[in-house]
Short mmCIF file of C-alpha atoms in Angstrom, two decimals:
data_model
loop_
_atom_site.label_atom_id
_atom_site.label_comp_id
_atom_site.label_asym_id
_atom_site.label_seq_id
_atom_site.Cartn_x
_atom_site.Cartn_y
_atom_site.Cartn_z
CA MET A 16 -4.57 -7.21 -29.19
CA ASP A 17 -5.73 -4.43 -31.23
CA LEU A 18 -3.14 -1.36 -31.39
CA ILE A 19 -6.45 1.25 -30.76
CA PHE A 20 -6.41 -0.16 -27.22
CA ILE A 21 -2.67 1.06 -26.36
CA VAL A 22 -3.32 4.49 -28.03
CA ILE A 23 -6.53 5.04 -26.28
CA ALA A 24 -5.01 3.88 -22.63
CA PHE A 25 -2.15 5.88 -23.00
CA GLY A 26 -4.10 9.23 -24.47
CA CYS A 27 -6.60 8.67 -21.29
CA GLY A 28 -3.82 7.88 -18.54
CA LEU A 29 -1.98 10.87 -19.82
CA ALA A 30 -4.70 13.16 -19.85
CA VAL A 31 -5.80 12.56 -15.96
CA TYR A 32 -1.91 12.85 -14.94
CA LEU A 33 -1.89 15.98 -16.54
CA ILE A 34 -4.39 17.14 -13.80
CA ASN A 35 -2.89 15.54 -10.98
CA LEU A 36 -5.11 12.24 -10.82
CA PRO A 37 -3.31 8.90 -10.51
CA PRO A 38 -3.45 7.16 -14.28
CA LEU A 39 -5.24 4.32 -13.24
CA ILE A 40 -8.61 6.51 -13.73
CA GLY A 41 -7.72 7.09 -17.01
CA PHE A 42 -7.33 3.70 -17.66
CA LEU A 43 -10.97 2.99 -16.27
CA ALA A 44 -12.07 5.98 -18.67
CA ALA A 45 -10.27 4.45 -21.53
CA GLY A 46 -11.96 1.29 -21.18
CA PHE A 47 -15.87 3.05 -21.11
CA VAL A 48 -14.70 4.70 -24.45
CA LEU A 49 -12.98 1.69 -26.24
CA ASN A 50 -16.82 0.23 -25.04
CA ALA A 51 -18.63 3.37 -26.78
CA MET A 52 -16.14 2.42 -29.90
CA GLY A 53 -17.98 -0.71 -30.18
CA TYR A 54 -14.80 -2.78 -28.98
CA SER A 55 -15.03 -5.80 -26.38
CA SER A 56 -13.01 -7.49 -24.36
CA ASN A 57 -11.05 -10.52 -25.54
CA ASP A 58 -8.62 -13.51 -24.41
CA THR A 59 -5.69 -11.56 -24.95
CA LEU A 60 -6.79 -8.76 -22.65
CA ASP A 61 -8.52 -10.73 -20.04
CA THR A 62 -5.25 -13.21 -19.89
CA LEU A 63 -3.22 -9.93 -19.15
CA ALA A 64 -5.51 -8.73 -16.70
CA ASN A 65 -5.41 -12.00 -14.49
CA LEU A 66 -1.66 -11.92 -14.77
CA GLY A 67 -1.39 -8.39 -13.05
CA VAL A 68 -3.87 -9.33 -10.15
CA THR A 69 -1.83 -12.51 -9.73
CA LEU A 70 1.40 -10.60 -10.07
CA LEU A 71 0.11 -7.97 -7.70
CA LEU A 72 -1.37 -10.51 -4.52
CA PHE A 73 2.34 -12.23 -4.96
CA SER A 74 4.00 -8.96 -4.49
CA ILE A 75 1.93 -7.89 -1.50
CA GLY A 76 2.70 -11.18 -0.08
CA LEU A 77 6.67 -10.37 -0.37
CA LYS A 78 5.79 -7.14 1.61
CA LEU A 79 3.37 -8.71 4.22
CA ASP A 80 4.94 -9.49 7.74
CA LEU A 81 2.57 -12.33 8.81
CA LYS A 82 2.19 -11.13 12.08
CA VAL A 83 0.31 -8.15 11.22
CA LEU A 84 -2.85 -10.68 10.12
CA LEU A 85 -2.76 -11.66 13.71
CA ARG A 86 -3.07 -8.56 15.12
CA LYS A 87 -6.67 -7.21 16.81
CA GLU A 88 -6.76 -3.89 14.73
CA VAL A 89 -6.39 -5.88 11.35
CA TRP A 90 -8.42 -9.04 11.99
CA GLY A 91 -10.97 -7.55 13.87
CA THR A 92 -11.59 -4.66 11.68
CA ALA A 93 -11.30 -6.87 8.51
CA CYS A 94 -14.02 -9.70 9.93
CA GLY A 95 -16.17 -6.65 11.70
CA HIS A 96 -16.04 -4.55 8.57
CA ILE A 97 -17.46 -7.55 6.41
CA LEU A 98 -20.39 -8.41 8.83
CA LEU A 99 -21.53 -4.57 9.22
CA SER A 100 -20.85 -3.43 5.64
CA THR A 101 -22.65 -6.38 3.90
CA LEU A 102 -25.78 -5.94 6.39
CA PHE A 103 -25.67 -2.36 5.59
CA PHE A 104 -25.53 -2.93 2.04
CA THR A 105 -27.94 -5.26 1.66
CA LEU A 106 -30.50 -2.91 3.54
CA VAL A 107 -29.65 -0.17 0.82
CA LEU A 108 -30.21 -2.57 -1.81
CA LEU A 109 -33.57 -3.49 -0.53
CA ALA A 110 -34.51 0.14 0.00
CA ILE A 111 -33.71 0.39 -3.82
CA LYS A 112 -35.74 -2.14 -4.59
CA THR A 113 -38.91 -0.48 -3.03
CA ILE A 114 -37.80 2.83 -5.43
CA GLY A 115 -38.82 0.95 -8.52
CA PHE A 116 -36.05 0.30 -10.60
CA SER A 117 -36.54 -2.02 -12.90
CA LEU A 118 -33.07 -3.60 -12.53
CA ALA A 119 -33.99 -4.37 -8.80
CA ALA A 120 -37.89 -5.49 -9.28
CA GLU A 121 -36.94 -9.15 -8.87
CA LEU A 122 -34.02 -8.76 -6.46
CA GLU A 123 -34.39 -11.23 -3.67
CA TRP A 124 -33.01 -10.71 -0.04
CA ARG A 125 -30.00 -13.62 -0.86
CA GLN A 126 -29.38 -11.55 -3.76
CA ALA A 127 -29.15 -8.29 -2.21
CA MET A 128 -26.75 -9.95 0.45
CA LEU A 129 -24.42 -11.61 -2.50
CA MET A 130 -24.24 -8.01 -3.81
CA GLY A 131 -23.73 -6.45 -0.32
CA PHE A 132 -21.05 -8.84 0.36
CA ALA A 133 -19.48 -7.84 -3.43
CA LEU A 134 -19.36 -4.30 -2.35
CA SER A 135 -18.02 -4.56 1.04
CA PHE A 136 -14.34 -5.17 -0.21
CA SER A 137 -12.06 -2.46 -0.54
CA SER A 138 -9.76 -2.26 -3.44
CA THR A 139 -6.12 -3.88 -3.28
CA VAL A 140 -4.94 -2.55 -6.46
CA PHE A 141 -6.34 0.97 -5.63
CA ALA A 142 -4.55 1.03 -2.28
CA VAL A 143 -1.58 -0.70 -2.73
CA LYS A 144 -0.72 2.06 -5.95
CA VAL A 145 -1.80 4.92 -3.88
CA LEU A 146 0.63 3.74 -0.87
CA GLU A 147 3.47 3.25 -3.03
CA GLU A 148 2.99 6.57 -5.03
CA ARG A 149 3.22 8.39 -1.65
CA SER A 150 5.88 5.64 -0.01
CA ASP A 151 3.68 4.91 3.20
CA MET A 152 3.46 1.06 2.53
CA ASN A 153 5.76 0.48 5.32
CA THR A 154 4.15 3.24 7.43
CA PHE A 155 1.98 1.93 10.40
CA TYR A 156 -1.46 2.77 8.83
CA GLY A 157 -0.41 1.57 5.62
CA ARG A 158 0.48 -1.82 7.04
CA ILE A 159 -2.65 -2.27 9.23
CA ALA A 160 -4.82 -1.11 5.62
CA ILE A 161 -2.83 -3.75 3.66
CA GLY A 162 -3.38 -6.06 6.64
CA VAL A 163 -7.39 -5.51 6.16
CA LEU A 164 -6.69 -5.85 2.37
CA VAL A 165 -5.32 -9.36 2.57
CA MET A 166 -7.84 -10.54 4.89
CA GLN A 167 -10.47 -9.63 2.29
CA ASP A 168 -8.82 -10.94 -0.52
CA LEU A 169 -8.54 -13.82 1.65
CA PHE A 170 -12.28 -14.01 2.47
CA ALA A 171 -13.04 -13.51 -1.54
CA VAL A 172 -10.70 -16.34 -2.64
CA ALA A 173 -12.40 -18.91 -0.33
CA PHE A 174 -16.24 -17.75 -1.71
CA LEU A 175 -14.82 -17.82 -5.30
CA THR A 176 -13.21 -21.24 -4.62
CA ILE A 177 -16.35 -22.31 -2.73
CA SER A 178 -18.87 -20.92 -5.28
CA LYS A 179 -17.44 -22.67 -8.44
CA GLY A 180 -18.38 -25.71 -6.67
CA LYS A 181 -14.90 -27.48 -6.92
CA VAL A 182 -13.69 -29.53 -4.09
CA PRO A 183 -10.13 -29.59 -3.52
CA SER A 184 -8.21 -32.89 -4.42
CA LEU A 185 -6.70 -34.69 -1.76
CA TRP A 186 -3.32 -33.46 -3.51
CA ALA A 187 -3.99 -30.23 -1.94
CA ILE A 188 -3.04 -31.56 1.14
CA GLY A 189 0.26 -32.72 0.10
CA LEU A 190 0.35 -29.41 -1.82
CA LEU A 191 0.32 -27.38 1.22
CA ALA A 192 2.60 -29.98 3.32
CA LEU A 193 5.25 -29.35 0.84
CA LEU A 194 5.29 -25.43 1.09
CA PRO A 195 8.35 -25.67 3.75
CA LEU A 196 10.41 -27.60 1.26
CA VAL A 197 9.09 -25.12 -1.19
CA ARG A 198 10.34 -21.91 0.93
CA TRP A 199 13.73 -23.91 1.41
CA LEU A 200 14.39 -24.37 -2.36
CA ALA A 201 13.72 -20.76 -2.99
CA PHE A 202 15.85 -19.49 -0.29
CA LYS A 203 18.74 -21.73 -1.69
CA ILE A 204 18.00 -20.25 -5.39
CA LEU A 205 17.46 -16.89 -4.38
CA ALA A 206 21.36 -17.04 -3.05
CA ARG A 207 22.49 -17.98 -6.29
CA ILE A 208 21.14 -16.35 -9.02
CA GLY A 209 22.24 -12.57 -8.27
CA HIS A 210 19.95 -9.43 -9.17
CA GLY A 211 19.51 -9.45 -13.32
CA GLU A 212 17.27 -10.72 -15.23
CA LEU A 213 16.97 -13.88 -14.12
CA GLN A 214 15.83 -12.90 -10.46
CA THR A 215 13.09 -11.63 -12.11
CA LEU A 216 12.14 -14.65 -14.40
CA PHE A 217 12.38 -16.61 -10.89
CA ALA A 218 9.80 -14.04 -9.11
CA VAL A 219 7.60 -14.68 -12.34
CA PHE A 220 8.05 -18.51 -11.90
CA LEU A 221 7.24 -18.70 -8.15
CA ALA A 222 4.32 -16.30 -8.67
CA LEU A 223 2.68 -17.99 -12.05
CA VAL A 224 4.24 -21.52 -11.74
CA VAL A 225 4.62 -22.51 -8.10
CA GLY A 226 1.99 -19.98 -6.62
CA ALA A 227 -0.96 -19.93 -9.19
CA GLY A 228 -0.08 -22.80 -11.20
CA SER A 229 0.25 -25.72 -8.80
CA PHE A 230 -2.67 -24.11 -6.79
CA GLU A 231 -4.87 -24.59 -10.02
CA LEU A 232 -4.03 -28.12 -10.30
CA VAL A 233 -5.53 -29.29 -6.88
CA GLY A 234 -8.52 -27.88 -7.13
CA LEU A 235 -7.32 -24.21 -4.99
CA LYS A 236 -7.61 -20.58 -6.11
CA GLY A 237 -4.40 -19.65 -8.06
CA ASP A 238 -4.29 -16.10 -6.83
CA LEU A 239 -4.49 -17.67 -3.14
CA GLY A 240 -1.56 -19.33 -4.05
CA ALA A 241 0.31 -16.42 -5.54
CA LEU A 242 -0.12 -14.40 -2.13
CA LEU A 243 1.20 -17.75 0.07
CA ILE A 244 4.18 -18.21 -1.88
CA GLY A 245 5.07 -14.26 -1.77
CA MET A 246 4.22 -14.57 2.15
CA MET A 247 6.68 -17.12 2.69
CA LEU A 248 9.43 -15.62 1.19
CA ALA A 249 8.51 -12.09 2.84
CA GLY A 250 11.29 -12.65 5.21
CA HIS A 251 14.03 -13.39 2.89
CA TYR A 252 16.50 -10.09 2.49
CA SER A 253 16.04 -10.35 -1.37
CA ALA A 254 12.21 -10.10 -0.94
CA SER A 255 12.50 -6.13 -1.86
CA ALA A 256 14.47 -6.63 -4.63
CA LEU A 257 12.13 -9.74 -6.31
CA ALA A 258 8.85 -7.03 -5.40
CA LYS A 259 10.98 -4.08 -7.50
CA SER A 260 11.60 -6.38 -10.34
CA LEU A 261 8.09 -7.01 -11.04
CA PHE A 262 7.14 -3.61 -10.49
CA ASN A 263 6.99 -2.34 -14.11
CA MET A 264 5.96 -5.82 -15.20
CA LYS A 265 2.65 -5.75 -12.71
CA GLU A 266 2.14 -2.29 -13.27
CA LEU A 267 1.73 -2.98 -17.43
CA PHE A 268 -0.71 -5.74 -17.02
CA LEU A 269 -2.68 -4.32 -14.65
CA VAL A 270 -3.45 -1.45 -17.16
CA ALA A 271 -5.40 -4.32 -18.81
CA PHE A 272 -7.26 -5.08 -15.82
CA PHE A 273 -8.49 -1.28 -15.75
CA LEU A 274 -9.33 -1.62 -19.23
CA SER A 275 -11.58 -4.69 -18.81
CA ILE A 276 -13.44 -3.15 -16.08
CA GLY A 277 -14.99 -0.76 -19.12
CA LEU A 278 -15.28 -3.64 -21.38
CA LYS A 279 -17.73 -5.51 -19.84
CA GLY A 280 -20.48 -3.53 -21.18
CA MET A 281 -22.20 -0.31 -21.51
CA PRO A 282 -24.78 0.76 -18.50
CA THR A 283 -28.12 1.27 -18.84
CA LEU A 284 -29.93 3.99 -17.37
CA ASP A 285 -31.33 2.21 -13.86
CA ALA A 286 -27.58 0.91 -13.59
CA LEU A 287 -26.10 4.48 -13.59
CA TRP A 288 -28.91 5.81 -11.27
CA ILE A 289 -28.14 2.86 -8.61
CA ALA A 290 -24.06 3.16 -8.92
CA ALA A 291 -24.61 6.89 -7.99
CA ILE A 292 -26.92 5.96 -4.71
CA LEU A 293 -23.81 3.47 -4.02
CA LEU A 294 -21.77 6.38 -4.38
CA LEU A 295 -23.69 8.33 -2.29
CA VAL A 296 -23.67 5.86 0.74
CA LEU A 297 -20.17 5.27 0.14
CA PRO A 298 -18.98 7.15 3.53
CA VAL A 299 -21.04 5.27 5.51
CA LYS A 300 -18.96 2.27 4.73
CA SER A 301 -15.92 4.49 5.34
CA LEU A 302 -17.31 5.48 8.78
CA ILE A 303 -17.55 1.58 9.39
CA TYR A 304 -13.83 1.16 9.04
CA TYR A 305 -12.80 4.30 11.13
CA TRP A 306 -15.21 3.15 14.02
CA LEU A 307 -13.49 -0.17 14.04
CA TYR A 308 -10.21 1.15 13.91
CA ASN A 309 -11.09 3.56 16.46
CA ARG A 310 -12.20 0.83 18.69
CA SER A 311 -8.68 -0.80 18.56
CA GLN A 312 -6.98 2.31 20.22
CA LEU A 313 -5.54 3.67 17.57
CA ARG A 314 -4.27 7.25 17.06
CA ILE A 315 -7.24 9.44 15.02
CA ARG A 316 -4.56 10.30 12.53
CA THR A 317 -3.94 6.52 12.10
CA SER A 318 -7.40 5.66 11.58
CA LEU A 319 -8.24 8.43 9.45
CA LEU A 320 -5.60 7.81 6.75
CA ALA A 321 -6.26 3.95 6.83
CA THR A 322 -9.70 4.90 6.19
CA PHE A 323 -9.18 6.99 3.43
CA SER A 324 -6.70 4.32 1.56
CA LEU A 325 -10.16 1.81 1.84
CA SER A 326 -12.72 4.51 1.20
CA ASN A 327 -13.70 2.83 -2.21
CA TYR A 328 -15.17 -0.37 -4.24
CA SER A 329 -13.35 -3.30 -5.08
CA GLU A 330 -11.63 -5.02 -7.92
CA PHE A 331 -12.36 -8.13 -6.11
CA GLY A 332 -16.30 -7.01 -5.55
CA LEU A 333 -16.17 -6.96 -9.10
CA ILE A 334 -14.94 -10.60 -9.80
CA VAL A 335 -17.58 -11.58 -7.18
CA ALA A 336 -20.29 -10.23 -9.08
CA ALA A 337 -19.11 -11.28 -12.27
CA LEU A 338 -18.73 -14.72 -10.93
CA ALA A 339 -22.77 -14.39 -9.74
CA ALA A 340 -23.70 -13.61 -13.13
CA GLN A 341 -21.68 -16.13 -14.89
CA GLN A 342 -23.52 -18.79 -12.84
CA GLY A 343 -27.06 -17.11 -13.00
CA LEU A 344 -27.45 -15.72 -9.27
CA LEU A 345 -27.36 -12.13 -10.56
CA SER A 346 -28.25 -10.46 -14.24
CA ASN A 347 -24.99 -9.13 -15.57
CA ASP A 348 -26.26 -5.57 -15.30
CA TRP A 349 -25.15 -6.02 -11.74
CA ALA A 350 -21.48 -6.85 -12.73
CA ILE A 351 -22.20 -3.44 -14.73
CA VAL A 352 -23.53 -1.40 -11.84
CA VAL A 353 -20.21 -2.61 -9.50
CA SER A 354 -18.15 -1.54 -12.33
CA ILE A 355 -19.57 2.03 -12.56
CA ALA A 356 -19.30 2.17 -8.85
CA LEU A 357 -16.13 1.32 -8.92
CA ALA A 358 -14.73 3.27 -11.45
CA ILE A 359 -16.26 6.50 -9.58
CA SER A 360 -15.45 5.51 -6.16
CA PHE A 361 -11.66 5.61 -7.76
CA VAL A 362 -11.95 8.77 -9.13
CA VAL A 363 -13.33 10.46 -5.64
CA SER A 364 -10.56 8.25 -3.74
CA ALA A 365 -7.82 9.37 -5.68
CA PRO A 366 -7.67 13.11 -4.73
CA LEU A 367 -9.20 12.19 -1.05
CA ASN A 368 -5.80 10.11 -0.80
CA SER A 369 -3.22 12.56 -2.50
CA HIS A 370 -4.30 15.52 0.07
CA ASN A 371 -5.34 12.90 3.11
CA GLU A 372 -2.54 14.67 5.16
CA SER A 373 -3.83 18.33 4.99
CA LEU A 374 -7.54 17.10 5.07
CA TYR A 375 -6.49 15.30 8.33
CA ARG A 376 -5.27 18.57 9.76
CA ARG A 377 -8.13 20.69 8.73
CA LEU A 378 -10.31 18.10 10.33
CA MET A 379 -8.10 18.19 13.70
CA GLN A 380 -8.33 22.42 13.83
CA ARG A 381 -12.20 22.34 13.20
CA PHE A 382 -13.30 19.69 15.42
CA ASN A 383 -10.01 19.20 17.73
CA PRO A 384 -11.01 15.49 19.14
CA ARG A 385 -9.72 13.99 21.87
CA GLU A 386 -7.19 11.19 21.37
CA HIS A 387 -7.74 7.63 23.47
CA THR A 388 -6.12 7.90 26.75
CA ARG A 389 -4.74 4.67 26.56
CA LEU A 390 -3.15 4.44 23.03
CA HIS A 391 -2.17 1.22 20.61
CA PRO A 392 1.67 0.08 21.74
CA ASP A 393 2.86 1.02 17.86
CA ASP A 394 0.68 4.11 18.09
CA ARG A 395 2.17 5.90 21.07
CA PRO A 396 4.51 8.89 21.02
CA ILE A 397 8.02 8.18 20.53
CA GLU A 398 10.40 8.98 23.03
CA LEU A 399 13.63 10.29 22.20
CA GLY A 400 15.27 9.98 25.76
CA ASN A 401 18.18 12.03 26.12
CA ALA A 402 19.05 12.58 22.60
CA HIS A 403 20.09 15.98 21.20
CA VAL A 404 21.48 14.94 17.98
CA LEU A 405 19.40 12.64 15.23
CA ILE A 406 20.88 10.50 12.43
CA VAL A 407 18.44 9.77 10.29
CA GLY A 408 19.22 6.56 8.11
CA MET A 409 22.03 4.25 9.50
CA GLY A 410 23.46 2.86 6.55
CA ARG A 411 27.28 3.10 6.33
CA ILE A 412 27.03 7.07 6.05
CA GLY A 413 24.73 7.31 8.95
CA GLN A 414 26.94 4.98 11.37
CA GLY A 415 29.88 6.89 9.96
CA ALA A 416 28.74 9.98 11.36
CA TYR A 417 27.42 8.30 14.32
CA MET A 418 31.17 7.15 15.62
CA GLU A 419 32.51 10.30 14.54
CA LEU A 420 29.81 12.53 16.82
CA GLU A 421 30.20 9.99 19.58
CA ALA A 422 33.19 11.20 21.21
CA ARG A 423 31.56 14.72 21.17
CA TYR A 424 27.94 14.18 21.83
CA PRO A 425 28.29 11.04 24.53
CA GLY A 426 24.87 9.45 25.72
CA GLN A 427 23.09 12.32 23.35
CA LEU A 428 23.13 10.55 19.98
CA LEU A 429 19.98 8.66 18.46
CA GLY A 430 20.03 6.53 15.14
CA ILE A 431 16.99 6.35 13.19
CA ASP A 432 16.50 3.43 10.35
CA SER A 433 13.12 1.87 9.11
CA ASP A 434 14.89 -1.58 8.77
CA SER A 435 14.04 -3.52 12.29
CA LYS A 436 16.56 -6.03 11.55
CA LYS A 437 19.40 -3.42 11.51
CA VAL A 438 18.03 -1.71 14.31
CA ALA A 439 18.21 -4.59 16.23
CA LEU A 440 22.08 -5.37 15.24
CA LEU A 441 22.78 -1.95 16.15
CA ASN A 442 21.63 -1.99 19.23
CA GLY A 443 23.94 -5.35 19.80
CA LEU A 444 26.67 -2.96 18.86
CA ASN A 445 25.83 -0.59 21.58
CA ILE A 446 24.73 1.84 18.82
CA ASN A 447 21.92 3.87 20.38
CA ALA A 448 19.01 3.17 17.51
CA ILE A 449 15.33 3.34 17.16
CA GLU A 450 13.02 1.99 14.27
CA GLY A 451 11.29 4.76 12.58
CA ASP A 452 10.22 5.75 8.94
CA ALA A 453 11.15 9.04 8.39
CA SER A 454 9.76 9.40 5.50
CA ASP A 455 6.29 9.07 7.10
CA SER A 456 4.59 12.34 8.30
CA ASP A 457 3.33 10.31 11.30
CA PHE A 458 6.55 9.56 12.66
CA TRP A 459 7.43 13.37 12.83
CA ASP A 460 4.35 13.93 14.04
CA LYS A 461 4.69 11.66 17.24
CA THR A 462 8.06 13.21 17.91
CA SER A 463 9.09 15.86 20.10
CA ILE A 464 12.09 17.29 18.01
CA SER A 465 11.23 20.79 18.77
CA THR A 466 11.78 20.62 22.38
CA GLN A 467 14.95 18.79 22.84
CA VAL A 468 16.93 18.28 19.65
CA GLU A 469 19.68 20.95 18.80
CA TYR A 470 20.95 18.78 15.32
CA ILE A 471 19.62 16.21 12.88
CA PHE A 472 21.42 14.63 10.37
CA LEU A 473 19.52 13.16 7.15
CA ALA A 474 21.52 10.20 5.48
CA MET A 475 18.72 8.26 3.95
CA PRO A 476 20.16 7.09 0.21
CA ASN A 477 16.83 8.26 -1.22
CA HIS A 478 17.16 11.94 -2.10
CA ALA A 479 13.18 12.05 -2.18
CA GLY A 480 13.02 10.28 1.62
CA ASN A 481 15.41 13.20 2.81
CA LEU A 482 13.17 16.12 1.03
CA TYR A 483 10.23 14.80 2.46
CA ALA A 484 11.49 14.53 5.96
CA LEU A 485 13.01 18.20 5.82
CA GLU A 486 9.43 19.24 4.98
CA GLN A 487 7.87 17.67 7.89
CA ILE A 488 10.66 18.62 10.39
CA ARG A 489 10.03 22.13 8.86
CA TYR A 490 5.96 21.62 9.44
CA ASN A 491 6.96 20.93 12.98
CA HIS A 492 8.83 24.37 13.49
CA PHE A 493 12.08 22.31 14.25
CA LYS A 494 14.54 25.31 15.58
CA GLY A 495 17.93 23.55 14.96
CA ARG A 496 20.43 23.14 12.52
CA VAL A 497 19.66 20.34 9.48
CA ALA A 498 22.21 18.68 7.58
CA ALA A 499 21.38 16.23 4.52
CA ILE A 500 23.52 14.36 2.02
CA ILE A 501 23.05 14.67 -1.77
CA CYS A 502 24.64 12.66 -4.72
CA TYR A 503 24.06 15.73 -7.31
CA PRO A 504 24.42 19.34 -7.17
CA ASP A 505 20.79 20.18 -8.28
CA GLU A 506 19.62 18.08 -4.87
CA GLY A 507 21.09 20.29 -2.85
CA ALA A 508 19.37 23.48 -4.27
CA GLN A 509 16.25 21.47 -3.32
CA LEU A 510 16.82 21.23 0.27
CA ARG A 511 18.32 24.24 0.49
CA ASP A 512 15.02 26.11 -0.63
CA LEU A 513 13.40 24.02 2.30
CA GLY A 514 15.77 25.50 4.37
CA ALA A 515 18.93 22.62 4.90
CA ASP A 516 21.64 24.31 6.83
CA ASP A 517 24.15 22.08 5.61
CA ILE A 518 24.87 19.98 2.19
CA PHE A 519 27.27 17.01 2.18
CA ASN A 520 28.04 16.00 -1.64
CA ILE A 521 29.03 12.35 -1.22
CA TYR A 522 30.84 12.06 -4.14
CA GLU A 523 32.73 15.01 -4.12
CA GLU A 524 33.49 14.53 -0.63
CA ALA A 525 34.69 11.01 -1.27
CA GLY A 526 36.87 11.97 -4.28
CA SER A 527 38.54 14.65 -1.97
CA GLY A 528 38.99 12.64 0.84
CA PHE A 529 40.50 9.82 -1.61
CA ALA A 530 43.08 12.21 -2.67
CA ARG A 531 43.65 13.66 0.88
CA HIS A 532 44.63 9.90 2.33
CA VAL A 533 46.53 9.04 -0.52
CA ILE A 534 48.72 12.66 -0.39
CA GLU A 535 49.34 12.49 3.39
CA SER A 536 50.31 8.70 3.19
CA HIS A 537 52.76 9.35 0.43
CA PRO A 538 53.45 13.24 -0.49
CA LEU A 539 54.62 13.92 -3.69
#
């Protein structure tokens, strides 16, 4: 690959980052800049782009609970949106045909429906990156948004498999039957290989060889294989470590994917006009998402934030349009239309998601809509019981604080942790704990901390999580005292600026405690 690709990609990515936009928008722009300079896509770039998408789907599978896909708010929203959105965009494209654009002159209703299907998808790449940057992957709205995207990806993979006219071989049945054995072997290997470079290589092996490679051999879509293998490993304790080990590699390969969009070809004037119209009607696609989520009795905030993360066009839609163009079902100009609409939708959606919390609050203040009288069980207000002291983060430090305070505040302590398995274990040990993600503003929005809680201990190991939790605590006008742990002195200054009352440096206190213990046991 020419070095100019790296230079332009980095320059454009840095430029948009400096104006507080996601770098991926710069990478999209870099593709069009390179195209204007006379460059075109090549086999190396396409290979890297495909690797990026495959590793992305494998990473999504590692973080996905299969039960999420079976929820009505996920499969119902995904299926309903595909149908309604495809119908809507089909009508829009047929209306565009009547305007007189030459590109749409020979567009038949079947082709319009195919394009409508491509435009109905939302971007998995964009949504995952936005949710990861906001640390919202494990929030309720983040999980249902990702669930809908995975359902859409399954629809797209099914379409791509059928449209290629390749019938899976009989070996496909045997491969699917062997998946439980593959899972068992993978679990055994993961328990033996540690957490170094061998674990990263094993993750790549699972995604590209066991997943994508084996599925391609039996006539199934490779991306589907990577997704399924990831989902099979999601229950393993090393799943999050596998995802982290792939993170930088996946991000680098996805740069090639974004570059390849702009390198598909330069747009005609008709393509630009049609892409502009598609951008103007994008809010209708978002409204369909919101309506379907709201029908599932979700809170307004949950429905709105999930909708924001899906308010764009999809790379899979581009793949569908490109494949249709290769098979002669559509003009290649339609693939360029989708690529332009995709790129601009990212530009619009990025600030929308960056400021989603403030937008939600403004909309609530202006319209003051009413919530459902009967909310979804996972979206109801969080009950604190008789708790007057909250310990956020029930790791070793949080558990130690709980044990120390138990005698002083009997029956008034409540531990909070985002790990459901840890919470179940703590409850089994008669420790009062509930599941909750304190780095999600929605948790604090559903918790009545201002009425009964007197003290909050922030004991999460991640300083950014403690910092964000403190911001939300102060936003909710908490009048009690807040204590937080830190590892480095500069972290204490940040927390004190936000109003933390007590700071505990775990390294300094551990050292002084160690010295006290030795001196008291064996005085000099």
